[in-house]
XYZ file of C-alpha atoms in Angstrom:
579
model
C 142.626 52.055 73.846
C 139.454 51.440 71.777
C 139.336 50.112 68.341
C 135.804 50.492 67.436
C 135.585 51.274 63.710
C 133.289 54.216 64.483
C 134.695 55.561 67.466
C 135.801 58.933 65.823
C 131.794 59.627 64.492
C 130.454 58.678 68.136
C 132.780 60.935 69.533
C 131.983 64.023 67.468
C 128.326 63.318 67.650
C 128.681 63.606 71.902
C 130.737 66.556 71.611
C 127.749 68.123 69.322
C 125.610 67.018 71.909
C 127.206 68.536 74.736
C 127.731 71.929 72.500
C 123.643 72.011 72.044
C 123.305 71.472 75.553
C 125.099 74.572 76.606
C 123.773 76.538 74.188
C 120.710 75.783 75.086
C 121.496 76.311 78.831
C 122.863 79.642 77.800
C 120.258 80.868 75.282
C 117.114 79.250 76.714
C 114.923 82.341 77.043
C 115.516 83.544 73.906
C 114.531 79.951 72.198
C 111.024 80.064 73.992
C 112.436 77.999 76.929
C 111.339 79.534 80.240
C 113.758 80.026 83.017
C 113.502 77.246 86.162
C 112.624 78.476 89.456
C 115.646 78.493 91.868
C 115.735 77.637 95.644
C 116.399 80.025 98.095
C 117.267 78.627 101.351
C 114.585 80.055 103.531
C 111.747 77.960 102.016
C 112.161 74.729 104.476
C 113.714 76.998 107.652
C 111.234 80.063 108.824
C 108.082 78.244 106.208
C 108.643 74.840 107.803
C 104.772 74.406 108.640
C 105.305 71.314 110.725
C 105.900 74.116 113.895
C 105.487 77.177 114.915
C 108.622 79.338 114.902
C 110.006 82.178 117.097
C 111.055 85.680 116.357
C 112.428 87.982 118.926
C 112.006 91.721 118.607
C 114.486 93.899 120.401
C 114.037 97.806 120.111
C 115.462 99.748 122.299
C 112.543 102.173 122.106
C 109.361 100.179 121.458
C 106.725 102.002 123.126
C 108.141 105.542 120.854
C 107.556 103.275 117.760
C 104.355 101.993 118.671
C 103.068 105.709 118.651
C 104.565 106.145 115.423
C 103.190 103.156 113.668
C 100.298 104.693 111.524
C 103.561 106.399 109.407
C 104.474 103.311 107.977
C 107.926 104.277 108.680
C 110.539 101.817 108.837
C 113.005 101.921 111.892
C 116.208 99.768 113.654
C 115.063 96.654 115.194
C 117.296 93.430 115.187
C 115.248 90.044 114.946
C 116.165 86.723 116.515
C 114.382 84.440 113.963
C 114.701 80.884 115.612
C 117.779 81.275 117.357
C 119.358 83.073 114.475
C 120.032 86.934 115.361
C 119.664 89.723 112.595
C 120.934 92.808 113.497
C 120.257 96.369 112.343
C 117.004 95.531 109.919
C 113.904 97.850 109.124
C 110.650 97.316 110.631
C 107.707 99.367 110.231
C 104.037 98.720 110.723
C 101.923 97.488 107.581
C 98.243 97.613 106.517
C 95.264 99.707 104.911
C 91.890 100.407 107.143
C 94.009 97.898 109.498
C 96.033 100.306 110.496
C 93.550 102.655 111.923
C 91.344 100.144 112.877
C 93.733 98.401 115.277
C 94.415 102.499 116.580
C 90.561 103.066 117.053
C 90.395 99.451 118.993
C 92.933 100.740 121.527
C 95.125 98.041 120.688
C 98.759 98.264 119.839
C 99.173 94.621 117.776
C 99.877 95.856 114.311
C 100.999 94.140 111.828
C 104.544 94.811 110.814
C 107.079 94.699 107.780
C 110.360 93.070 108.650
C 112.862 94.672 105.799
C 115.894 92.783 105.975
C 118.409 94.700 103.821
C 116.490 98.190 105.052
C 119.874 99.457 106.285
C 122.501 96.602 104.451
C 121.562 96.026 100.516
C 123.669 92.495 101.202
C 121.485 91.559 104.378
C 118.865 88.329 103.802
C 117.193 86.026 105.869
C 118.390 82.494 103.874
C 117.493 84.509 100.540
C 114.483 86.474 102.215
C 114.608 90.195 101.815
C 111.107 90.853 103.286
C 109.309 89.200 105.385
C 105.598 90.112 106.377
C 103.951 89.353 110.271
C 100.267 89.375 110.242
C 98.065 90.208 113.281
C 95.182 87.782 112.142
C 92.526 90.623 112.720
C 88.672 90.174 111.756
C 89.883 86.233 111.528
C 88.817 84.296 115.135
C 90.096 81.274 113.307
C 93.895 82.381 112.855
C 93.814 80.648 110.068
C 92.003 82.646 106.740
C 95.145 83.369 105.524
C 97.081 80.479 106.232
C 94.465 77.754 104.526
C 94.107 80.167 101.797
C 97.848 80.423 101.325
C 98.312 76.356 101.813
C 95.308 75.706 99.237
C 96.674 77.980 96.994
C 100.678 76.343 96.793
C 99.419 72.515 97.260
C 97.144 73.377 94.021
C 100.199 74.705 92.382
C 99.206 78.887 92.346
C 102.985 80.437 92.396
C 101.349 82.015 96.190
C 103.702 83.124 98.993
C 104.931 80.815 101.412
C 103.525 81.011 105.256
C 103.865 79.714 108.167
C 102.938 80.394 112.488
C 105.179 82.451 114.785
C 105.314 83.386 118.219
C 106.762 86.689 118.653
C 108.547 88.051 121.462
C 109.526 91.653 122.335
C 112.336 92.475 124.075
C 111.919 89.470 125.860
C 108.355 90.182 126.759
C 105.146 87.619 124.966
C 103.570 89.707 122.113
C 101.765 87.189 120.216
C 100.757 84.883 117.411
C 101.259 85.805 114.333
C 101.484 84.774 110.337
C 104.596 85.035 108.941
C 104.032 85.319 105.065
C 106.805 85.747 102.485
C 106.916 89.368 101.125
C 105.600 89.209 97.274
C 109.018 91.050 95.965
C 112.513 90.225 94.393
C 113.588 86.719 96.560
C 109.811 85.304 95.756
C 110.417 86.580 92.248
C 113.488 84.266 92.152
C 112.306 81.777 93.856
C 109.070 81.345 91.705
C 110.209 82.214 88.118
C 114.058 82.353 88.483
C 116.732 85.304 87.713
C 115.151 86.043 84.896
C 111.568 86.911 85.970
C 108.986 89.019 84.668
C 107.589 91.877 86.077
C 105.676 92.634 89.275
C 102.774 95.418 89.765
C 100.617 95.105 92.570
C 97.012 97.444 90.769
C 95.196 99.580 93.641
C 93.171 102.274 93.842
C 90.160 103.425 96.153
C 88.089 105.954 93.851
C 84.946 107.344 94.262
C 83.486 107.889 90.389
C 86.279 105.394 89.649
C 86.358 106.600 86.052
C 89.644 108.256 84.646
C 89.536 111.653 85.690
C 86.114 110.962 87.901
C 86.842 111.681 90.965
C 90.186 110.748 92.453
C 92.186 107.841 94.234
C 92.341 108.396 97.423
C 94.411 107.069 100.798
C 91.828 104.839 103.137
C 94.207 105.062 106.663
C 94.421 109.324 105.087
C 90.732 109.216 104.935
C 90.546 107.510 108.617
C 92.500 109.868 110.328
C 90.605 112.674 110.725
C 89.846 116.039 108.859
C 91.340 119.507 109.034
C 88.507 120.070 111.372
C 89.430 117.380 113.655
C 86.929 115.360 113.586
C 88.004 111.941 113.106
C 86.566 109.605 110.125
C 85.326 106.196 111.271
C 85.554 106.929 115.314
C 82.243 108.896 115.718
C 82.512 111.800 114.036
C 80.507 113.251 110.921
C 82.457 111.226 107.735
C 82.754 113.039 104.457
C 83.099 111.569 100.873
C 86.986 112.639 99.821
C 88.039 115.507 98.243
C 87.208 115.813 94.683
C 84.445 113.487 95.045
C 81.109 114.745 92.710
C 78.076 112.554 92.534
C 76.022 114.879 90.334
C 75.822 113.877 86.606
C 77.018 110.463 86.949
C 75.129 107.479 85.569
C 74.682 105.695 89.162
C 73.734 102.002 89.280
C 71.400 100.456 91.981
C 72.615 100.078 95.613
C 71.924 96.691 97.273
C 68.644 95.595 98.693
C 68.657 97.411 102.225
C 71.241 100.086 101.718
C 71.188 102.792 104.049
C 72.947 105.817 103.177
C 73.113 107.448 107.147
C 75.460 104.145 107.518
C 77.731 106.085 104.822
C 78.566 108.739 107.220
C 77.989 109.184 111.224
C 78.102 107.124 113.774
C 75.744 104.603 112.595
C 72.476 103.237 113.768
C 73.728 102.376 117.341
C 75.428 106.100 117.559
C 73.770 109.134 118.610
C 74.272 111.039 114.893
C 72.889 109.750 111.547
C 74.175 110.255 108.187
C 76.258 113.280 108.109
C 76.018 113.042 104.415
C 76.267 116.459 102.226
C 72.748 117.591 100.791
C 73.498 116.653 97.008
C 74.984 113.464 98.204
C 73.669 110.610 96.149
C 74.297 107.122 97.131
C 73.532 105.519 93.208
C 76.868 107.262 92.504
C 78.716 104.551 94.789
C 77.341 101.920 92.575
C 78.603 102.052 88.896
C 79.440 100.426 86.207
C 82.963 101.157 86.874
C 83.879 101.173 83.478
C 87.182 102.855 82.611
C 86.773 106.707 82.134
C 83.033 106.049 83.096
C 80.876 106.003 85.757
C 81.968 103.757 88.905
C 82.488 103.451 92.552
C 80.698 101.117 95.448
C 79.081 97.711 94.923
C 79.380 97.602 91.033
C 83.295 98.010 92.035
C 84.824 100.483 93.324
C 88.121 100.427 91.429
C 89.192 102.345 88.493
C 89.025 100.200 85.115
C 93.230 99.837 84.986
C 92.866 97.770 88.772
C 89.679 95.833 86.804
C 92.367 95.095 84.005
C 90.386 96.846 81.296
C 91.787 97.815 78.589
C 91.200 101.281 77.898
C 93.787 102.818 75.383
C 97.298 102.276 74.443
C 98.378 105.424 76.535
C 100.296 104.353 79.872
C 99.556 106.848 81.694
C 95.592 105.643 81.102
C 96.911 102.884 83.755
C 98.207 104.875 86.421
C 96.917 102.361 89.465
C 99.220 99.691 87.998
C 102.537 101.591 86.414
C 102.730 103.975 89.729
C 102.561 100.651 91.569
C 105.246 98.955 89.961
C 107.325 96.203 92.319
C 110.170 95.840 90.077
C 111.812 99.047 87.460
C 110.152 98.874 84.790
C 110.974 100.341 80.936
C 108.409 101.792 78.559
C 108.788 98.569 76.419
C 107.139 97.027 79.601
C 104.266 99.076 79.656
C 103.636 98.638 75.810
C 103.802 94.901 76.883
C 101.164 94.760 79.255
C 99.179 96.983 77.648
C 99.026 94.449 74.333
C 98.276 91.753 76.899
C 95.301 93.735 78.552
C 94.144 94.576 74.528
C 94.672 91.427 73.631
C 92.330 89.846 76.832
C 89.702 92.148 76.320
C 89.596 91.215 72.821
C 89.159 87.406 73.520
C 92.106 86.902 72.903
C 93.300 84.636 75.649
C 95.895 82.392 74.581
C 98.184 84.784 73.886
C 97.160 87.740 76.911
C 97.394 84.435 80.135
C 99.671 82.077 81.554
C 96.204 80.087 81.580
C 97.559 77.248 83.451
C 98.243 79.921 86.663
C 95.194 81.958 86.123
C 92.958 79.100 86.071
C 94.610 77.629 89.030
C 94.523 80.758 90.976
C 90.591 81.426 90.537
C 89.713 78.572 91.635
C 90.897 78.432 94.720
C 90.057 81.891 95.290
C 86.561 81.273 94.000
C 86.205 78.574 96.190
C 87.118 80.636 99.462
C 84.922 83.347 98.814
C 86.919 86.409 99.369
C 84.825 89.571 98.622
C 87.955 91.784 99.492
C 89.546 91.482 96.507
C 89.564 91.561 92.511
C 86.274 89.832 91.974
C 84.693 91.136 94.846
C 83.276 95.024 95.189
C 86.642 96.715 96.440
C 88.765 95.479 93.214
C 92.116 94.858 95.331
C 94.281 92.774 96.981
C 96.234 90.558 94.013
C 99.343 91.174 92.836
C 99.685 90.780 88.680
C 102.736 89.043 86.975
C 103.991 89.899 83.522
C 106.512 88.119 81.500
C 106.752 87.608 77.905
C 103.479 89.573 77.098
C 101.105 87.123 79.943
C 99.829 88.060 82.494
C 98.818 85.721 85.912
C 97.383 86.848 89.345
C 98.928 86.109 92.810
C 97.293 85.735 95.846
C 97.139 88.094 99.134
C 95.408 89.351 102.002
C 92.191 86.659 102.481
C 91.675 87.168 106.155
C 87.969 88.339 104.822
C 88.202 85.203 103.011
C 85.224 82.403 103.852
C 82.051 84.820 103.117
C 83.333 87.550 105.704
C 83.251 90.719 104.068
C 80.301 92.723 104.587
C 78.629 90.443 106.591
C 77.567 87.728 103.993
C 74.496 85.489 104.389
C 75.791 81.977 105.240
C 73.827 80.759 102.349
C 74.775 82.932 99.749
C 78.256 82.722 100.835
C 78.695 78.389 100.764
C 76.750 78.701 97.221
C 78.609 81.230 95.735
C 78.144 80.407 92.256
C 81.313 79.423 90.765
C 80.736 80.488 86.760
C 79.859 84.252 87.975
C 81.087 85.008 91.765
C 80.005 87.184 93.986
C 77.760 88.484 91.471
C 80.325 91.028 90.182
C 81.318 88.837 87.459
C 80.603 87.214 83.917
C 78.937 91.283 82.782
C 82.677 91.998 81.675
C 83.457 94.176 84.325
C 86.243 92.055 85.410
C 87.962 90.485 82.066
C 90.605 88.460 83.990
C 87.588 86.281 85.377
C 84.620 87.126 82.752
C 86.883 85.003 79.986
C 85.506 81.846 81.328
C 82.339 82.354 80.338
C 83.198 83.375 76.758
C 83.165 79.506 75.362
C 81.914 75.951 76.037
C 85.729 75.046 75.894
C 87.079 77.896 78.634
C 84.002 77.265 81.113
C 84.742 73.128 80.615
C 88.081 74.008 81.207
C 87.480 76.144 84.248
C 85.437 72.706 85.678
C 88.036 70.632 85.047
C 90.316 72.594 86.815
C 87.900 72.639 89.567
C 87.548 69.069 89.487
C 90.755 68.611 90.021
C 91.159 70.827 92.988
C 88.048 68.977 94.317
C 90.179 65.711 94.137
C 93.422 66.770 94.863
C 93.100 69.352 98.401
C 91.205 68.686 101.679
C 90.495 71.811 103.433
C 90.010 69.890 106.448
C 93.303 67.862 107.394
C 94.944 71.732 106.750
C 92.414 73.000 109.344
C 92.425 70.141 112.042
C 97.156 69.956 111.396
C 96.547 74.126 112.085
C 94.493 74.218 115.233
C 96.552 71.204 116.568
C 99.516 72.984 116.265
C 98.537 76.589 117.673
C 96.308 75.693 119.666
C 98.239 76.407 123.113
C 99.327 79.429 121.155
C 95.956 80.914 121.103
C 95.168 79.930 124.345
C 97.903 81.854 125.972
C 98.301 84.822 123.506
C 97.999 88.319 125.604
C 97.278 91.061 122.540
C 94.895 88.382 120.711
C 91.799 90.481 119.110
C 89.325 87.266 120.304
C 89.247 84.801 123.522
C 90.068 81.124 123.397
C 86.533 80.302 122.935
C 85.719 82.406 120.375
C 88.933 80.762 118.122
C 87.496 77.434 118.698
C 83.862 78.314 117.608
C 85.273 80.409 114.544
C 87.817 77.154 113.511
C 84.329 75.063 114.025
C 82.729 77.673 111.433
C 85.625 77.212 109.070
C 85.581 73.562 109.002
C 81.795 73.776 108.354
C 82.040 76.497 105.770
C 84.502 74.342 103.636
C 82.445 70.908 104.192
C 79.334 73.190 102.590
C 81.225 74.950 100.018
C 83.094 71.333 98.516
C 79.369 70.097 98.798
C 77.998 72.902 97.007
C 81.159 73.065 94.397
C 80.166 69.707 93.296
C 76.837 69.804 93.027
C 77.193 73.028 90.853
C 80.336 70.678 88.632
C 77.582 68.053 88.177
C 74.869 70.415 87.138
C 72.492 69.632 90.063
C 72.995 73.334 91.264
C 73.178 76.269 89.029
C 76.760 77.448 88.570
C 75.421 80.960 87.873
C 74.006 83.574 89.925
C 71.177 83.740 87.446
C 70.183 79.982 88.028
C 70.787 79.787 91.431
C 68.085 82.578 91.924
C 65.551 81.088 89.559
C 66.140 77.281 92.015
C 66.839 78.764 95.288
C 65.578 74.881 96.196
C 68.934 73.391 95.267
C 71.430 74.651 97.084
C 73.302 73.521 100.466
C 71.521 74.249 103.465
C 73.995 76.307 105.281
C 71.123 77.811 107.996
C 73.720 75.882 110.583
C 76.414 77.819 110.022
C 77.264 81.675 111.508
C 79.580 83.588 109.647
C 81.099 86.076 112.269
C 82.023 83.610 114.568
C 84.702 82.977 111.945
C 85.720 87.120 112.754
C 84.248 89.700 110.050
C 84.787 93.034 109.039
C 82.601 94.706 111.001
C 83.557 92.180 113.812
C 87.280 93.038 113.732
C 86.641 97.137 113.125
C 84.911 97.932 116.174
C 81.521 97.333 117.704
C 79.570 100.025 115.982
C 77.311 100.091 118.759
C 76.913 104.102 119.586
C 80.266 104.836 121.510
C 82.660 102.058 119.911
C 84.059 102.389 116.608
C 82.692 101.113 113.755
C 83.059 100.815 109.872
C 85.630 102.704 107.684
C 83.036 105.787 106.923
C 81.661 105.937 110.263
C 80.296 103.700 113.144
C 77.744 102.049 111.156
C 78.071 98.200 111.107
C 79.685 97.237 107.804
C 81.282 100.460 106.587
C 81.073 101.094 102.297
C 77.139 101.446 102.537
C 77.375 98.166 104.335
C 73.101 97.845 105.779
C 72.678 98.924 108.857
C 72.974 95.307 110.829
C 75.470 93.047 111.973
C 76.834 89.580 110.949
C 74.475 87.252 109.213
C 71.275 89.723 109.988
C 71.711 90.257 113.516
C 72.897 93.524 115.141
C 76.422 94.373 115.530
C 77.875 93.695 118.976
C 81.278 93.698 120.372
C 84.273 91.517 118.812
């Protein structure tokens, strides 16, 4: 028994203690204290990097499926995911232009969407309720995504988790693939805990790209062919979408070299030309793209809600990120993000970003070079977080990552200049990127962050562990969309791109090459030689779509090299061949 005088006080001061612990346990969120991210269980099993994995397919009618794929319906599979057997789960095939283009290619390796609790609401894989297997098309390297992904999570961007597999069906080889975790609830949890914000996932593909301009239309719709039967993208006579009207809107300036019969037609190795309606004019495609203005093409084709403009406080003035909600969302969570977007286009950043995230996610994607996507001309491929009135961007879909979409010069590509990329940022088109320019203090910031991921992340021990590992993978894969050879000259490419781009990077963080697109241009003489290095070898969009050669297909608006007004030429200048 003690007898220290004080022994009463100590004890009620440690049962205080342990009373403002739990409360604080209990009532964190509402005290300002965010909630921890929780493990899963499926994070060191099926993402274990170290190896590739296995899955097994069995279907009893595979071949009946295959010809169903461009549905994106989900049907009865099980899935043997390293010796572990799932029975009676969804899978369905998954993609945009992908989708047709691995159709017009004559190929049957689509990706696919493995839904776990499709058929049981109880059914996981260790936590995982979706699970995505990409066919590494337009990416020789079979790796785009998967350094992307890696670069992302060791520099600490909430990205999905990813990792190699070798996939069987019904006992037969099918192929490598990427296995990357499905952006929904379990990598909710996983990232931000029970208690996680809200998930949207902003889209659209609008011609005139201003609010009632035009209208969002369905790419893999628009591939597939018209009432005539003529068949978008594979040689016949492509048409703008219905709904589409050029006349009266305040066009910008296509690129240097822009050749409208690419548009439409099969291109300049086909037999037909344009195909393009009278009245059709091509400055219509390149906008400002400002909400409920004028938009479309290289000055981004996106609506202004999928630029993250704010326009008004009227939801339905954001119907390309409410209609493509991930998680249920209340009117109280539209007024939210709404606030945040108001608040960001007013300058207003502290409160509108999880700055730590956003900063952290740019810069890797900045530093990869991914035209395909929010800062690039198509205004897609992110998914946007919301919680507490902040907003952050995740990562997807970079296997056009590196400089290869639409056929990027080498050089312009490894000197992309960091302060205003791909030359569709810093006018305030895009305010989730342009805030970096608005101060001294957010631009030093931005560099330090850089810095940092400079120091911190080699590119090229992620590239050399990757091709060790599926290397005899590659070698012996039968549905593959390039040969052995071509993987190891498009890993070569990708090794070289990132030993250019860190070189350029710094040179632009020390001020010895402009970070700006506007100083780069006015001393061309500074930056990184990259005359050495070929783009397409690395796989490219107009590489992975078809050979747009007169007979083969081509682009998304007809057989033309690049597709989207892409010039009429191939990869780095030179005419487009075969993959």
């Amino acid at each position: 028994m003690s007898t220290h005088k004080h022994i009463d006080r100590i004890c009620a001061v440690a049962a205080g203690l342990c009373l403002l612990i739990t409360a604080l346990f209990m009532n964190g969120e509402a005290l300002g204290i965010r909630p921890a991210s929780k493990a899963m269980g499926y994070e060191s099993k099926l993402f274990d990097t170290a190896r590739v994995h296995t899955i097994e397919i069995v279907m009893d009618d595979w071949e009946g499926f295959l010809e169903t794929c461009e549905n994106e319906e989900y049907a009865p599979c099980s899935v043997i995911v390293d010796n572990e057997a799932y029975k009676n789960v969804g899978i369905r095939a998954k993609g945009n232009t992908s989708l047709s283009t691995v159709s017009a290619m004559g190929s049957d390796r689509y990706s696919f969407k493995i839904e776990f609790d499709q058929y049981d609401g109880g059914k996981t894989y260790h936590g995982l309720d979706k699970l995505c297997l990409n066919n590494l098309i337009q990416d020789n390297t079979m790796m785009k995504d998967y350094l992307t992904y890696r670069l992302m999570g060791e520099f600490g961007v909430n990205a999905p988790l990813c990792s190699y597999v070798w996939i069987t069906v019904n006992g037969e080889d099918w192929g490598l693939y990427l296995a990357v975790e499905g952006v929904e609830d379990a990598f909710l949890q996983r990232n931000y805990g029970r208690d996680h914000g809200e998930l949207y996932k902003p889209d659209s593909m609008d011609f005139g790209a201003g609010r009632g301009n035009g209208r969002d239309f369905d790419m893999d719709e628009f591939m597939a062919g018209d009432e005539d039967g003529r068949e978008h993208g594979r040689g016949g006579a492509a048409r703008p979408p219905e709904g589409f009207s050029p006349a009266g809107q305040e066009g910008g300036t296509p690129p240097e070299g822009f050749d409208p019969s690419s548009f439409g037609g099969r291109g300049p190795g086909g037999e037909n030309g344009g195909g393009m309606p009278e009245d059709f004019d091509p400055s219509a495609l390149f906008g400002d793209g400002q909400g409920g203005g004028p938009g479309g093409g290289f000055g981004g084709m996106g609506s202004g809600d999928v630029k993250l403009q704010y326009t008004d406080d009227d939801p339905d003035s954001y119907p390309n990120i409410f209609d493509s909600a991930k998680t249920d969302i209340t009117q109280a969570d539209r007024t939210r993000l709404i606030q945040a977007l108001k608040a960001l286009g007013q300058g207003d950043v502290d409160s509108a970003l999880d700055m730590d995230q956003v900063l952290r996610y740019l810069v890797v994607h900045n530093f990869v070079v991914n035209g395909d996507s929010y800062t690039g001309s198509m205004v897609h491929n992110y998914y946007l977080y919301e919680e507490d009135g902040r907003l952050s961007m995740l990562p997807w879909d970079y296997n056009l990552a590196f400089g290869t979409f639409q056929s990027n010069d080498a050089g312009q590509a490894v000197n992309d200049p960091i302060d205003t990329p791909l030359s569709v940022t810093g006018s305030g088109d895009r305010p989730m990127a342009d805030w970096i320019l608005a101060s001294e203090e957010y631009t030093a910031l931005y560099h330090q962050y850089f810095e940092e991921f400079l120091s911190a992340v080699d590119p090229a021990v992620i590239i050399d562990e990757a091709r060790e590992l599926i290397d005899p993978y590659v070698e012996r894969d039968p549905t593959s969309f390039c040969g052995y050879e071509e993987f190891e000259a498009g890993v070569e490419a990708l090794e070289t791109f990132c030993r250019l781009r860190i070189q350029s990077v710094s040179g632009q963080l020390s001020g010895a090459i402009p970070s700006t697109e506007e100083g780069q241009a006015a001393d061309e003489s500074a930056l990184v030689d990259a005359s050495g290095l070929t783009l397409s070898h690395m796989g490219t969009m107009d590489r992975g779509g078809g050979r747009g050669d007169g007979g083969a297909p081509g682009g998304p608006f007809g057989g033309g090299a690049g597709g989207f007004g892409v010039p009429a030429s191939g990869p780095d200048g030179q005419a487009p061949g075969p993959p």
